[in-house]
Amino acid sequence: MKSLAPLVAVLVAPACLGATATLQPTAELPVTKVVLYQNGVGYFERRGTVVGKDLELRVRPDQINDVLKSLTVLDLSGSVASSVSLPVERSGDEVAMHLPPEVRSAQGMMALLSVLRGAQVEVHGQHGRQIGRVVGVERSGTPDGDGKLVETPVLTLLAADDSVVKTPVAGIDKVVIGDKTLAVGLQQSMDIARRDGAWKPASVQVRLADDGSHDLLVSYIHEVPVWRPAYRAWVEAGKGVTLQGWAIVDNVSGEAWKDVDLTLVVGSPLSFRYNLHTPHRVPRPDLSSRLPQMAEAPPEPDVGYEEAPAPPPSVEAEKGYGGPAAGGGAPRPSARMRPSPKADKKAKMAESAADEGGEYVERQRVQQESNRRDAAIRQAQALVTGREVGALYTYRAQKPVTVPDRSAALINIVSRKADGQEVFLFREPGSGQQPYRAVLLRNGKESSLEGGPITLYVDGTFAGEGYIGRVGKDETTFIPYARESGFALNQRYDETVSDRRVAKIHGGRVWLQAKRVYTRTVAVESNRDQPSQCYVKLQRTGGTELVDPPKDLVKAGGEVFVPVAVPAKGKGEVKIVESTPISSVEAGLTPAAIDGLKYWLTNAKPDEALAGPIREALAVQDEISKHDQRIYELQQQRSTLDQEQQRIQSNLDALPQGAVAADLRKKLVGQLDDASRKAADVAKHIVEAQVKIAALREKLRVLLAGVELN
């Protein structure tokens, strides 16, 4: 399709539009209240008095779906709104397809007059008023002032008296198109060419139930830019922090906000897009395949004479096949040669199968479309039933606010004193790090602070810029703004188990509970000439609780910021203790069970009936431990004697045979016998100790089996 843009040059001229339209101003309700949310949605209220039945609202096309979804019209004087109307949305291509082809192909004045061939027009110009049907536009040689022929376009008209009239196109001042369809098409083509959907407001007509004066309140929502906060903070030693916050508000609604009640909301109520403006059509199944696909051919005319009897038909003829004389062509149906009933039945079955196949494919397509539509509905339902809107914090302007269209404004939302100070922040893991200069800000109970950039002034001068996340009421945040040197950080880590106690004794097993304690020592050294308040960021140990934390400790989820006061050119140290409960089941009197039972006897002060057997069991365990220690010592002695015997035997094996080494051999044999007797004696004592241990363990088993503690 050819472009319609060149029509603009023609249609802007009043002569091409016939009578000039008069723009009448319409009374509109002014915007009186604006509420901006952080999910990109704005709530708008219009309030005023309207006389008559009609009210016009003008909204941008990109806002129309939200307006249709949320528009509310309240007549506070007692009447009601009866209807709301607006133009149906149609794309430029769709509108152009409905225009006459003469309009779609027109390009400029000459082209327009050319494609108006046959149309009734009224032309005003140098030759006065001329009426007729357009025959065409041709180029004709016209002498100029020097007598040279210059080709100029000439319009040819066919008048009512069948005379042909010519007039130069350059001399035409005004053209009135008599064909209303063409005139309307020109207007629509201009709308398409200038892309009015991108900027031209759409008119929403609200019709009220009766005449008279109406006190109206009209409200709706539509998409708006998100408002953004930005902060400034002045930090002075010993005086805290002066905090100021401004919200940047953008007005791109298409009209100015003059003296409106402006509210900024912290929160994101659920909202979604839904196209109500574009006409929605549901496809219907096409059953055209059920129509007859072929008409029956007329029969051959019967001939009015007789002829000799024909020979019996062949098998091929009975089956409806043509013989050799068919020449490959289809035989013509006649009284003597028609398709057999079987062949006719097969053809009908094939045709029916084709019809049913087309119908099946159509049913499948309709079912798939239905499934997609159901899925879209389920998705929309999920969007609108996700969760309830929680409590929203609002900033409301104390005085009316004016924001021109296509402008931004700064709205003061925070201005107060806050508790805070300048600190040094170690926020990265590792001991070799250097801290940040930062501002410790403790937010009060007045309001939350939304995330945004912040400019910092320390002791009257610009110090840097930072960013704060969302800070709730009574929460603390750190705002780093510069690196600092001259510090050294060291950490030590210890782990112990304490406070063991007996939870249960049953069947010779002991259930114990205790605490595992993690102790971290944080030390910071400084070479600065002034004292420094430092904070060290530590990752919490999972599943633990802090034990006696420092007073100014700052908790942030799974992390803590540990305060460390560092003197001038000195060292500061703080211990962080975390503990977590642990439990275990001990089979018998293991070292852990013995510690737990002793702790329990000392602190729980149980009845003697229960404490007596436990004390006896502990005493038996002590004897077992003593025998174990004795066996260990004896085994060490036996090992020494075994080594001694091996040494003596090696010496004996090395001695030569004969009288020369007889005395030495005798001496070594005596030493070997003595070591053997000692080794045998040690082995005897080991066996005796093992027998005693076995007896004691049996006694211990019986004692523990008789103890029950829950």
XYZ file of C-alpha atoms in Angstrom:
710
model
C 0.000 0.000 0.000
C 1.318 3.454 -0.838
C 2.182 5.886 1.910
C -0.475 8.344 3.010
C 1.975 10.846 4.473
C 2.050 13.124 1.385
C -1.646 13.810 1.921
C -0.728 16.105 4.776
C 0.503 18.768 2.414
C -2.871 18.769 0.660
C -5.206 18.431 3.588
C -3.769 21.220 5.702
C -5.072 23.716 3.210
C -8.651 24.869 3.964
C -9.496 24.714 0.256
C -9.215 20.925 0.341
C -11.495 20.488 3.338
C -14.484 22.382 2.095
C -16.047 24.270 4.967
C -13.602 25.080 7.752
C -14.374 23.302 11.062
C -14.826 25.452 14.139
C -13.195 24.134 17.327
C -15.515 24.642 20.271
C -13.931 24.592 23.748
C -15.377 21.963 26.064
C -15.676 22.259 29.833
C -13.566 19.656 31.657
C -13.249 18.781 35.315
C -9.867 19.874 36.689
C -7.526 17.409 38.386
C -7.774 18.040 42.133
C -5.998 15.049 43.679
C -3.034 12.911 42.596
C -1.712 9.848 44.434
C 1.498 8.292 43.078
C 2.525 4.750 43.980
C 5.894 3.033 43.703
C 4.628 0.375 41.316
C 4.221 2.851 38.449
C 0.520 3.606 38.951
C -1.124 6.933 39.700
C -4.576 7.628 41.137
C -6.311 10.772 39.858
C -9.402 12.598 41.070
C -11.308 15.293 39.200
C -13.866 17.369 41.072
C -16.192 20.110 39.921
C -19.667 21.199 38.854
C -21.082 20.361 35.416
C -24.319 21.762 33.982
C -26.114 19.529 31.501
C -26.016 15.870 30.613
C -22.619 15.590 28.943
C -19.100 15.494 30.357
C -15.985 15.059 28.236
C -12.758 13.526 29.522
C -9.688 13.592 27.314
C -7.033 10.951 27.965
C -4.016 9.777 26.008
C -4.398 6.516 24.074
C -1.729 4.812 26.203
C -3.865 5.587 29.284
C -7.241 4.541 27.911
C -7.119 0.881 29.023
C -6.330 1.793 32.642
C -9.045 4.468 32.590
C -11.648 2.033 31.242
C -10.641 -0.489 33.894
C -10.861 1.900 36.848
C -13.099 4.857 35.889
C -15.564 5.820 38.634
C -18.139 8.633 38.260
C -19.889 9.810 41.419
C -22.595 12.472 41.317
C -22.616 13.902 44.834
C -25.779 15.848 44.028
C -27.804 12.637 43.808
C -27.865 11.758 40.115
C -25.967 9.000 38.314
C -23.969 8.506 35.130
C -25.960 6.545 32.567
C -23.278 5.671 29.998
C -19.693 6.210 28.903
C -18.717 6.210 25.231
C -15.440 6.459 23.364
C -14.156 5.791 19.838
C -13.241 2.192 19.054
C -9.537 1.614 18.589
C -8.532 0.583 15.084
C -5.015 0.383 13.765
C -3.925 2.656 10.914
C -3.612 -0.282 8.515
C -7.110 -1.476 9.371
C -8.608 1.981 8.839
C -6.728 2.410 5.586
C -8.124 -0.862 4.244
C -11.635 0.573 4.662
C -10.795 3.751 2.716
C -11.584 4.080 -0.981
C -8.608 3.091 -3.150
C -8.533 6.586 -4.673
C -7.761 8.023 -1.240
C -5.236 5.352 -0.290
C -3.207 6.015 -3.448
C -3.366 9.836 -3.457
C -0.072 11.727 -3.184
C -0.243 15.546 -3.304
C -2.642 17.983 -5.036
C -2.084 16.785 -8.590
C -2.219 13.130 -7.604
C -5.339 13.762 -5.525
C -7.146 15.487 -8.399
C -6.045 12.685 -10.709
C -7.449 9.910 -8.517
C -10.705 11.887 -8.073
C -11.548 11.023 -11.670
C -15.326 10.730 -11.923
C -15.970 12.506 -8.602
C -18.198 15.600 -8.418
C -16.196 18.649 -7.289
C -16.627 22.390 -6.943
C -13.531 24.404 -7.860
C -12.886 28.046 -6.911
C -9.974 29.950 -8.399
C -8.832 32.442 -10.977
C -11.648 31.465 -13.361
C -14.325 31.761 -10.710
C -16.561 28.959 -9.548
C -16.676 25.798 -11.636
C -18.684 22.630 -10.965
C -18.285 19.310 -12.695
C -16.905 15.822 -12.629
C -13.168 15.369 -12.727
C -11.973 14.030 -16.069
C -8.282 14.188 -15.232
C -5.162 16.316 -14.938
C -2.912 16.859 -17.931
C 0.109 18.965 -18.693
C -0.424 21.750 -21.237
C 2.006 24.196 -22.762
C 1.338 27.760 -21.626
C 3.400 30.763 -22.853
C 5.180 32.704 -20.133
C 6.109 36.399 -20.176
C 8.953 35.770 -22.618
C 6.765 33.821 -24.983
C 8.321 30.465 -24.069
C 6.035 27.485 -23.588
C 5.975 26.199 -20.029
C 4.220 22.960 -19.161
C 1.679 23.487 -16.409
C -0.866 21.046 -14.948
C -4.441 21.681 -16.080
C -7.591 20.236 -14.504
C -10.296 19.070 -16.919
C -13.917 18.996 -15.705
C -17.050 17.611 -17.349
C -19.867 20.098 -16.661
C -23.541 19.237 -16.243
C -24.269 20.466 -19.790
C -21.721 17.932 -21.132
C -19.239 20.704 -21.866
C -15.542 20.254 -20.981
C -13.961 22.983 -18.853
C -10.240 23.435 -18.191
C -8.577 25.398 -15.412
C -4.901 25.593 -14.359
C -4.178 23.713 -11.133
C -1.940 26.546 -9.958
C -4.920 28.918 -10.056
C -7.163 26.784 -7.845
C -7.839 28.274 -4.408
C -10.458 25.881 -3.117
C -11.774 22.415 -3.941
C -15.020 21.117 -2.420
C -15.463 17.359 -2.803
C -19.046 16.406 -3.468
C -18.557 12.698 -2.652
C -19.001 12.438 1.128
C -17.291 9.039 1.265
C -14.156 10.466 -0.290
C -14.220 13.520 2.005
C -14.506 11.384 5.156
C -11.778 9.099 3.842
C -9.456 12.055 3.440
C -9.986 13.027 7.074
C -9.258 9.485 8.227
C -6.184 9.207 6.039
C -4.802 12.368 7.641
C -5.275 10.842 11.090
C -3.303 7.810 9.966
C -0.570 9.863 8.314
C 0.075 12.005 11.376
C -0.042 8.960 13.693
C -2.544 10.612 15.996
C -2.605 7.527 18.234
C 0.812 8.448 19.572
C -0.082 11.885 20.880
C -3.652 12.945 20.197
C -5.946 12.514 23.236
C -8.978 10.281 22.980
C -12.334 11.720 23.961
C -14.329 9.836 26.605
C -17.939 11.036 26.723
C -19.799 10.596 30.036
C -23.561 10.994 29.774
C -25.457 11.852 32.940
C -28.985 10.749 33.736
C -30.587 14.200 33.756
C -30.040 17.882 33.040
C -29.186 20.418 35.651
C -26.220 21.025 37.888
C -24.098 18.039 38.921
C -21.441 17.969 41.640
C -19.149 15.331 40.130
C -16.197 13.378 41.466
C -14.432 11.362 38.766
C -11.545 9.026 39.639
C -9.337 6.588 37.741
C -5.802 5.207 37.618
C -3.242 4.965 34.849
C 0.426 4.280 34.390
C 2.852 7.004 35.532
C 6.612 7.233 36.136
C 7.709 6.007 39.556
C 8.540 8.724 42.061
C 12.122 8.513 43.381
C 13.552 9.809 46.654
C 16.936 11.503 47.108
C 18.425 12.534 50.452
C 20.868 15.021 51.959
C 22.522 14.576 55.361
C 24.549 17.037 57.459
C 26.746 15.373 60.094
C 28.314 17.342 62.932
C 30.374 15.873 65.745
C 28.275 15.585 68.883
C 25.156 17.037 67.201
C 23.802 14.032 65.314
C 22.503 14.104 61.756
C 20.199 16.566 60.017
C 18.322 14.599 57.363
C 16.408 15.989 54.421
C 14.628 13.992 51.718
C 13.119 15.068 48.402
C 10.925 13.108 46.009
C 11.330 13.595 42.258
C 7.872 13.600 40.648
C 7.375 13.537 36.854
C 4.168 14.803 35.245
C 3.747 13.229 31.803
C -0.022 12.810 32.083
C -0.775 15.211 29.231
C -2.116 18.108 31.334
C -0.808 20.350 34.083
C -1.448 19.650 37.751
C -2.491 22.972 39.194
C -2.958 23.307 42.955
C -3.553 19.573 43.387
C -3.595 17.557 46.589
C -0.466 15.414 46.039
C 0.241 12.215 47.972
C 3.217 9.873 47.562
C 2.651 6.308 48.703
C 5.342 3.894 49.878
C 4.111 0.501 48.741
C 3.011 -1.416 45.679
C -0.674 -2.384 45.541
C -1.380 -5.081 42.978
C -2.106 -3.686 39.526
C -1.924 -5.079 36.010
C -2.576 -4.245 32.368
C -5.750 -5.331 30.609
C -6.755 -4.349 27.081
C -10.371 -3.161 27.124
C -10.078 -0.631 24.302
C -9.236 -2.870 21.359
C -12.257 -4.849 20.112
C -11.866 -8.523 20.891
C -13.219 -11.126 18.514
C -13.586 -14.824 19.204
C -12.928 -16.986 16.126
C -15.729 -19.289 15.049
C -15.253 -22.629 13.364
C -15.442 -22.628 9.581
C -17.770 -25.389 8.411
C -17.598 -24.490 4.745
C -16.188 -27.937 4.081
C -19.665 -29.342 4.719
C -21.027 -27.601 1.617
C -21.417 -29.731 -1.515
C -18.126 -29.771 -3.394
C -19.411 -30.838 -6.844
C -22.712 -30.551 -8.711
C -24.104 -33.484 -10.682
C -23.486 -33.201 -14.430
C -26.551 -33.265 -16.698
C -27.168 -36.605 -18.464
C -26.579 -37.163 -22.180
C -29.745 -36.636 -24.249
C -31.453 -39.849 -25.365
C -31.369 -40.547 -29.139
C -34.704 -41.425 -30.727
C -33.756 -44.423 -32.898
C -33.157 -48.148 -32.387
C -30.009 -50.120 -33.080
C -28.865 -53.748 -33.029
C -28.473 -55.476 -29.665
C -25.044 -54.875 -28.188
C -22.718 -57.746 -27.234
C -22.462 -58.669 -23.547
C -20.295 -56.158 -21.642
C -16.796 -57.241 -20.657
C -15.625 -57.591 -17.089
C -13.850 -54.243 -17.356
C -17.038 -52.568 -18.459
C -18.964 -54.116 -15.582
C -16.423 -52.614 -13.204
C -16.719 -49.220 -14.787
C -13.326 -49.183 -16.553
C -12.866 -47.845 -20.046
C -11.569 -50.199 -22.707
C -8.808 -49.569 -25.215
C -11.004 -47.155 -27.104
C -11.042 -44.833 -24.092
C -7.742 -43.388 -25.232
C -6.717 -42.647 -21.643
C -9.542 -40.122 -21.194
C -12.412 -40.458 -18.757
C -15.464 -42.078 -20.354
C -18.495 -39.897 -20.593
C -21.390 -41.084 -18.440
C -24.206 -42.336 -20.635
C -27.096 -44.737 -20.561
C -24.735 -47.521 -21.548
C -21.696 -46.527 -19.440
C -22.227 -45.238 -15.876
C -20.118 -45.744 -12.718
C -20.991 -48.915 -10.918
C -22.792 -48.656 -7.550
C -19.635 -49.823 -5.766
C -17.495 -47.143 -7.400
C -20.112 -44.493 -6.655
C -20.210 -45.611 -3.011
C -16.408 -45.434 -2.753
C -16.388 -41.932 -4.217
C -19.021 -40.760 -1.748
C -17.102 -42.333 1.145
C -13.918 -40.588 0.021
C -15.764 -37.260 -0.236
C -17.310 -37.800 3.197
C -13.911 -38.668 4.673
C -12.448 -35.477 3.198
C -15.285 -33.460 4.723
C -14.857 -35.146 8.096
C -11.070 -34.634 7.944
C -11.507 -30.915 7.334
C -14.046 -30.717 10.139
C -11.681 -32.586 12.493
C -8.834 -30.164 11.760
C -11.187 -27.245 12.363
C -12.337 -28.734 15.691
C -8.690 -29.178 16.732
C -7.899 -25.555 15.912
C -10.923 -24.296 17.865
C -9.982 -26.499 20.845
C -6.410 -25.174 20.871
C -7.678 -21.606 20.744
C -10.026 -22.368 23.640
C -7.157 -23.850 25.668
C -5.011 -20.752 25.091
C -7.897 -18.524 26.135
C -8.456 -20.557 29.321
C -4.742 -20.357 30.144
C -4.794 -16.574 29.705
C -7.809 -16.339 32.017
C -6.083 -18.454 34.658
C -2.998 -16.286 34.433
C -5.028 -13.093 34.887
C -6.821 -14.633 37.874
C -3.467 -15.511 39.424
C -2.316 -11.948 38.959
C -5.312 -10.471 40.702
C -5.484 -12.947 43.592
C -1.818 -13.061 44.527
C -1.921 -11.559 48.023
C -3.571 -8.832 50.061
C -2.221 -5.282 50.015
C -0.451 -4.507 53.263
C -0.292 -1.237 55.184
C 0.940 1.649 53.049
C 2.890 4.634 54.331
C 2.043 7.916 52.628
C 3.700 11.290 52.223
C 1.055 13.948 51.733
C 1.890 17.473 50.682
C 0.721 19.968 53.271
C -0.041 22.628 50.652
C -1.411 22.440 47.086
C 1.212 21.525 44.510
C 1.538 22.722 40.910
C 3.475 20.677 38.350
C 3.284 21.761 34.670
C 2.792 19.122 32.008
C 5.999 17.491 30.763
C 7.817 18.764 33.851
C 9.397 17.363 36.998
C 9.171 18.713 40.518
C 10.982 18.153 43.822
C 8.663 17.546 46.775
C 10.071 17.674 50.299
C 9.131 14.485 52.165
C 11.637 14.328 55.063
C 13.158 17.096 57.158
C 14.196 16.188 60.692
C 17.008 15.521 63.133
C 18.205 11.949 63.500
C 20.615 10.092 65.749
C 23.895 9.308 64.024
C 27.631 9.813 63.855
C 30.675 9.390 61.660
C 32.339 5.962 62.054
C 34.868 3.663 60.381
C 33.305 0.566 58.875
C 35.006 -2.759 58.133
C 32.453 -4.346 55.836
C 34.511 -6.877 53.852
C 35.770 -10.277 55.073
C 39.450 -10.750 55.825
C 41.975 -9.200 58.189
C 43.923 -7.220 55.593
C 41.079 -4.905 54.660
C 40.948 -1.165 55.165
C 37.766 0.451 56.480
C 35.345 2.905 54.926
C 34.479 6.258 56.323
C 30.744 5.982 56.880
C 27.794 7.631 58.548
C 25.899 5.578 61.111
C 22.244 6.634 60.838
C 19.607 5.494 63.322
C 16.169 6.091 61.874
C 13.505 7.156 64.347
C 9.854 6.277 64.760
C 8.566 9.004 62.419
C 8.653 7.155 59.099
C 10.542 4.679 56.967
C 13.163 5.820 54.477
C 12.927 4.477 50.945
C 16.063 3.520 49.048
C 17.826 6.240 47.102
C 21.022 8.281 46.668
C 22.244 10.476 49.501
C 24.678 13.393 49.534
C 26.741 13.726 52.726
C 28.135 16.868 54.320
C 30.460 16.333 57.306
C 31.396 19.263 59.541
C 30.153 21.781 57.009
C 31.837 20.449 53.865
C 30.974 17.995 51.114
C 32.263 14.540 52.090
C 30.913 12.216 49.412
C 27.879 10.424 48.090
C 26.340 7.114 49.017
C 23.241 5.005 48.623
C 20.856 3.782 51.278
C 18.497 0.875 50.971
C 15.084 0.888 52.565
C 15.362 1.722 56.280
C 12.344 0.932 58.444
C 11.296 2.625 61.647
C 13.792 2.195 64.513
C 16.319 0.618 62.154
C 19.999 1.470 61.731
C 22.001 1.742 58.525
C 25.578 2.495 57.512
C 26.297 4.821 54.577
C 29.885 4.375 53.301
C 31.276 7.313 51.339
C 35.128 7.101 51.328
C 38.062 4.721 51.952
C 40.373 5.193 54.950
C 43.836 3.839 55.863
C 45.824 3.590 59.089
C 44.010 0.607 60.656
C 44.778 -3.078 61.153
C 42.115 -5.716 61.838
C 42.750 -9.124 63.451
C 40.313 -11.884 64.427
C 40.640 -15.050 66.538
C 38.195 -17.931 66.633
C 37.592 -20.510 69.422
C 35.036 -23.296 69.889
C 34.143 -25.105 73.140
C 31.348 -27.221 74.658
C 29.877 -26.243 78.026
C 26.901 -26.752 80.355
C 26.526 -30.474 79.755
C 23.563 -31.979 81.572
C 21.761 -35.307 81.661
C 18.374 -35.309 79.994
C 17.585 -39.026 80.141
C 19.015 -42.405 81.221
C 17.457 -45.567 79.849
C 18.705 -49.032 78.998
C 22.295 -48.176 79.822
C 22.283 -45.171 77.476
C 22.724 -41.582 78.574
C 21.036 -38.687 76.726
C 23.031 -35.480 77.090
C 22.312 -31.829 76.303
C 24.946 -29.105 76.166
C 25.922 -25.829 74.501
C 28.494 -25.369 71.802
C 30.093 -21.960 72.270
C 31.814 -19.984 69.503
C 34.011 -17.109 70.643
C 35.391 -14.553 68.206
C 37.863 -11.949 69.351
C 37.951 -8.825 67.168
C 40.952 -6.520 67.574
C 41.515 -3.220 65.739
C 44.747 -1.219 65.890
C 45.003 2.423 64.816
C 47.868 4.824 64.168
C 45.576 7.874 64.098
C 46.087 10.705 66.556
C 42.415 10.732 67.557
C 40.189 8.042 69.066
C 38.102 6.172 66.509
C 34.746 4.443 66.686
C 34.918 1.404 64.424
C 32.346 -1.181 63.390
C 33.305 -4.611 62.074
C 30.862 -6.586 59.965
C 30.717 -10.284 60.909
C 28.706 -13.164 59.516
C 26.568 -14.824 62.163
C 27.090 -18.533 62.822
C 23.963 -20.318 61.678
C 21.557 -21.481 64.387
C 23.274 -19.614 67.225
C 22.288 -16.943 69.732
C 24.381 -14.023 70.889
C 25.525 -14.225 74.504
C 25.817 -10.853 76.285
C 26.329 -8.821 73.072
C 27.924 -5.353 73.238
C 25.542 -2.488 73.910
C 25.833 -0.760 70.514
C 25.864 -3.949 68.427
C 23.895 -3.532 65.175
C 22.030 -6.578 63.842
C 21.224 -6.885 60.147
C 19.654 -10.225 59.265
C 22.375 -12.873 59.297
C 25.084 -10.290 59.966
C 26.190 -8.169 62.903
C 28.184 -4.961 63.073
C 30.424 -5.116 66.140
C 31.383 -1.795 67.778
C 35.069 -1.448 68.657
C 36.293 1.676 70.429
C 39.924 2.288 69.425
C 42.071 4.777 71.366
C 44.522 7.128 69.649
C 47.504 5.117 68.398
C 46.183 2.160 70.330
C 44.289 -1.095 70.135
C 40.664 -1.939 70.838
C 39.319 -5.452 71.389
C 35.837 -6.956 71.677
C 34.664 -10.556 72.120
C 31.558 -11.875 70.414
C 30.132 -15.039 71.952
C 27.555 -17.210 70.195
C 26.065 -20.446 71.482
C 23.822 -23.159 70.149
C 22.261 -26.159 71.956
C 23.506 -29.634 71.057
C 22.407 -33.120 72.119
C 23.923 -36.610 71.971
C 23.247 -40.191 73.064
C 26.145 -41.950 74.802
C 26.353 -45.743 74.999
C 27.682 -46.261 78.514
C 29.888 -43.997 80.557
C 31.882 -42.231 77.872
C 33.940 -39.169 78.861
C 31.069 -36.916 77.731
C 28.557 -38.956 79.767
C 30.802 -38.859 82.860
C 31.112 -35.047 82.627
C 27.337 -34.730 82.227
C 26.567 -37.015 85.192
C 29.051 -35.232 87.462
C 27.554 -31.843 86.461
C 24.075 -33.224 87.104
C 24.973 -34.657 90.554
C 26.520 -31.335 91.576
C 23.792 -28.970 90.339
C 20.555 -30.971 90.169
C 20.819 -32.424 93.715
C 18.811 -35.591 92.929
C 17.296 -38.040 95.433
C 19.684 -40.495 97.019
C 17.750 -43.413 95.573
C 18.751 -42.207 92.125
C 22.039 -40.577 92.985
C 23.416 -43.617 94.880
C 23.539 -46.022 91.925
C 24.943 -43.272 89.699
C 27.716 -42.490 92.201
C 28.482 -46.218 92.484
C 28.553 -46.478 88.694
C 30.943 -43.525 88.499
C 33.143 -45.182 91.158
C 33.178 -48.422 89.164
C 34.063 -46.426 86.066
C 36.937 -44.834 87.994
C 38.257 -48.316 88.893
C 37.943 -49.359 85.276
C 39.863 -46.254 84.268
C 42.598 -47.071 86.818
C 42.912 -50.630 85.532
C 42.964 -49.297 81.983
C 45.788 -46.995 82.966
C 47.609 -49.927 84.702
C 47.208 -52.069 81.592
C 48.575 -49.235 79.461
C 51.648 -48.974 81.703
C 52.171 -52.760 81.691
C 51.884 -52.836 77.925
C 54.581 -50.179 77.744
C 56.803 -52.335 80.007
C 56.169 -55.426 77.907
C 57.046 -53.521 74.781
C 60.331 -52.439 76.388
C 61.124 -56.025 77.493
C 60.341 -57.356 74.034
C 62.776 -54.883 72.522
C 65.395 -55.886 75.153
C 64.994 -59.552 74.312
C 65.397 -58.843 70.624
C 68.591 -56.885 71.301
C 70.100 -59.668 73.463
C 69.151 -62.302 70.918
C 70.791 -60.277 68.160
C 74.005 -60.065 70.213
C 73.981 -63.813 70.838
C 73.549 -64.492 67.159
C 76.520 -62.241 66.416
C 78.976 -64.002 68.815
C 81.540 -66.382 67.236
C 81.665 -70.059 68.214
C 84.438 -71.240 70.528
C 85.938 -70.745 74.003
C 86.842 -67.110 73.406
C 83.195 -65.911 73.661
C 81.972 -68.521 76.134
C 81.851 -66.164 79.142
C 80.072 -63.418 77.198
C 77.614 -65.931 75.775
C 76.808 -67.175 79.276
C 76.203 -63.624 80.493
C 73.888 -62.778 77.589
C 71.922 -65.971 78.046
C 71.333 -65.019 81.679
C 70.118 -61.557 80.669
C 67.768 -63.108 78.095
C 66.290 -65.467 80.689
C 65.760 -62.589 83.143
C 63.986 -60.480 80.485
C 61.795 -63.425 79.545
C 60.743 -63.960 83.184
C 59.906 -60.260 83.537
C 57.896 -60.281 80.296
C 55.938 -63.303 81.463
C 55.232 -61.598 84.780
C 53.999 -58.446 82.966
C 51.738 -60.528 80.734
C 50.309 -62.186 83.831
C 49.482 -58.801 85.395
C 47.860 -57.625 82.145
C 45.594 -60.659 82.051
C 44.673 -60.176 85.701
C 43.784 -56.505 85.034
C 41.708 -57.437 81.994
C 39.776 -59.979 84.037
C 39.070 -57.341 86.679
C 37.960 -54.852 84.018
C 35.552 -57.397 82.529
C 34.017 -57.979 85.943
C 33.772 -54.253 86.633
C 32.156 -53.592 83.263
C 29.556 -56.243 83.921
C 28.879 -54.639 87.291
C 28.662 -51.226 85.589
C 26.234 -52.588 83.002
C 23.974 -53.937 85.735
C 24.109 -50.649 87.649
C 23.247 -48.537 84.582
C 20.473 -50.916 83.554
C 18.822 -50.303 86.904
C 18.881 -46.499 86.561
C 15.929 -44.748 84.877
C 15.869 -40.955 84.506
C 13.486 -38.893 82.413
